[in-house]
mmCIF file of C-alpha atoms in Angstrom:
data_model
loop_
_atom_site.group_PDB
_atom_site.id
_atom_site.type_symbol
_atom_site.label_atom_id
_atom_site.label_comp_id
_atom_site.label_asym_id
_atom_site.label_seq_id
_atom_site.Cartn_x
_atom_site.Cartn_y
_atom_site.Cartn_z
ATOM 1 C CA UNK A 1 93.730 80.322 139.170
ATOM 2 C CA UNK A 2 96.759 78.311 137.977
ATOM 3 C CA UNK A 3 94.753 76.503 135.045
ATOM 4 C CA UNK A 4 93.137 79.572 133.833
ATOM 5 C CA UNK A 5 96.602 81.671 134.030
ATOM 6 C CA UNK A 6 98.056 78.488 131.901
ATOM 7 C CA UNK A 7 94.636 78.370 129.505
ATOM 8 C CA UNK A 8 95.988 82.197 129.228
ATOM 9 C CA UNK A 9 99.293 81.726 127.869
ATOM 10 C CA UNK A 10 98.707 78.824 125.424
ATOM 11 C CA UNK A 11 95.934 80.884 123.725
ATOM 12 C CA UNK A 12 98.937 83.530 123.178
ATOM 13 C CA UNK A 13 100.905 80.574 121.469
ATOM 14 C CA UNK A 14 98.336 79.084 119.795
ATOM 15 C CA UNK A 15 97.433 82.489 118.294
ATOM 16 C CA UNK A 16 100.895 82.854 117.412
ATOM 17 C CA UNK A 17 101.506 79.711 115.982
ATOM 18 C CA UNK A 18 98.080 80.915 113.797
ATOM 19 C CA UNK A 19 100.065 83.629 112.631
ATOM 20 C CA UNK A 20 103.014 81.720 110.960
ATOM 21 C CA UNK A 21 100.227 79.225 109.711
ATOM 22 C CA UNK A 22 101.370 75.965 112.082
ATOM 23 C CA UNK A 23 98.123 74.805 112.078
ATOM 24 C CA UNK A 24 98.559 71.292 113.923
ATOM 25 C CA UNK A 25 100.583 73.573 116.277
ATOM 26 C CA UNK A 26 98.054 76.336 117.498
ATOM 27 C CA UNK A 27 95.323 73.404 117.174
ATOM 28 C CA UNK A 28 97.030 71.429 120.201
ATOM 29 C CA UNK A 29 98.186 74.776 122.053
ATOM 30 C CA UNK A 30 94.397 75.788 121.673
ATOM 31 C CA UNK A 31 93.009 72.203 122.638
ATOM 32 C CA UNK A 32 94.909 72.255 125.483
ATOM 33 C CA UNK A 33 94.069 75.487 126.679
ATOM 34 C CA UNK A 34 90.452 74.834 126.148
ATOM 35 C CA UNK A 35 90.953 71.423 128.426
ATOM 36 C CA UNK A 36 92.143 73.845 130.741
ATOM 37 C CA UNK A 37 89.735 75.600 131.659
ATOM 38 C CA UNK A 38 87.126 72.582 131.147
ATOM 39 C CA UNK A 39 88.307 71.481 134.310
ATOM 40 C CA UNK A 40 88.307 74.616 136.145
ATOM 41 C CA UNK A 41 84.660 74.357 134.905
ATOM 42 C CA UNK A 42 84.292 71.040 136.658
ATOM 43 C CA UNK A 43 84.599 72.659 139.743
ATOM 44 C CA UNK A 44 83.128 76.258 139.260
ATOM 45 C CA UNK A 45 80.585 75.693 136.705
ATOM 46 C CA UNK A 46 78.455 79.329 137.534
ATOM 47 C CA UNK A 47 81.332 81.290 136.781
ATOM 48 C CA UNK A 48 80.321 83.382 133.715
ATOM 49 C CA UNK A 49 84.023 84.472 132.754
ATOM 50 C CA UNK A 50 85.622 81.064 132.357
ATOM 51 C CA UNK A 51 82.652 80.556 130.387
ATOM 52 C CA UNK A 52 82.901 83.505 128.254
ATOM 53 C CA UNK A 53 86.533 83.011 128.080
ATOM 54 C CA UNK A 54 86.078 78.956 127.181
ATOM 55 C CA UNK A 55 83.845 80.501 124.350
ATOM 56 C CA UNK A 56 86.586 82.604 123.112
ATOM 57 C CA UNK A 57 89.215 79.979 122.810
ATOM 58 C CA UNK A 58 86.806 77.249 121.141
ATOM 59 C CA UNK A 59 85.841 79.841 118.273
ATOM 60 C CA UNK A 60 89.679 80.853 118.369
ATOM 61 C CA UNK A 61 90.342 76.704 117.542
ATOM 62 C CA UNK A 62 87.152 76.245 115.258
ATOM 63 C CA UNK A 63 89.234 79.312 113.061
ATOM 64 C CA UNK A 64 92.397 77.527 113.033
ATOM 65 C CA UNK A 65 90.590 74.344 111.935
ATOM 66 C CA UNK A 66 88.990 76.222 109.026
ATOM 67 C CA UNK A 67 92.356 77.685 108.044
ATOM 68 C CA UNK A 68 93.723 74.196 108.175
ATOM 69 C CA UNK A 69 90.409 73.184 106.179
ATOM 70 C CA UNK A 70 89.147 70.601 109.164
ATOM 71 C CA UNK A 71 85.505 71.896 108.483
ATOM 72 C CA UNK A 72 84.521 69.143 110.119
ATOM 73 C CA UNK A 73 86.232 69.747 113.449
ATOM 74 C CA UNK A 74 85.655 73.722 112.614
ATOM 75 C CA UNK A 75 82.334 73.345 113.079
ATOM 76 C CA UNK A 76 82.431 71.271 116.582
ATOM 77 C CA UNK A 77 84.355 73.836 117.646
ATOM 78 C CA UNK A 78 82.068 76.594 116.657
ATOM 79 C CA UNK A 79 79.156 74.438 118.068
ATOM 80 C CA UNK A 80 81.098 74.029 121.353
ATOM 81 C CA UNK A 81 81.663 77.916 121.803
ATOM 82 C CA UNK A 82 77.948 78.412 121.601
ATOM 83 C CA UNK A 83 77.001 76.069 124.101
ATOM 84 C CA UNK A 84 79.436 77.557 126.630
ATOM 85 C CA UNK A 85 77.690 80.643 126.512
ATOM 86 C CA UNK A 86 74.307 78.923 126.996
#
């Protein structure tokens, strides 16, 4: 509960940090986040909303990366909010 509470909060900051276009900020607030809730994965790996929710924050990150024009990384991001919902 702790991880995904923290996941949480750094998506608010990274979202924030969006905002006021710190790029490298949100990216590391929403990489973190993300690693977050990969490891509550780890141990839970049925549970649909961490999924959904893992989803949310890669496609939140692949946007930041396009902002920040990181197509590159965009895209794995993207690619990696699909597969979470697969």
């Amino acid at each position: 509960a702790y991880r995904h509470s923290l996941s949480g909060v750094l998506v608010d900051l990274g979202l924030l940090a969006h905002e006021t276009a710190d790029f490298d900020d949100a990216s590391c607030q929403l990489d973190e986040a993300a690693q977050a809730l990969r490891s509550v994965l780890l141990t839970q790996p049925t549970r649909l909303d961490l999924r959904r929710d893992l989803s949310a924050i890669c496609a939140n990150a692949g946007t930041v990366a396009a902002a920040a024009g990181r197509r590159h990384r965009a895209r794995s991001h993207f690619a990696e909010a699909m597969s979470a919902l697969r």
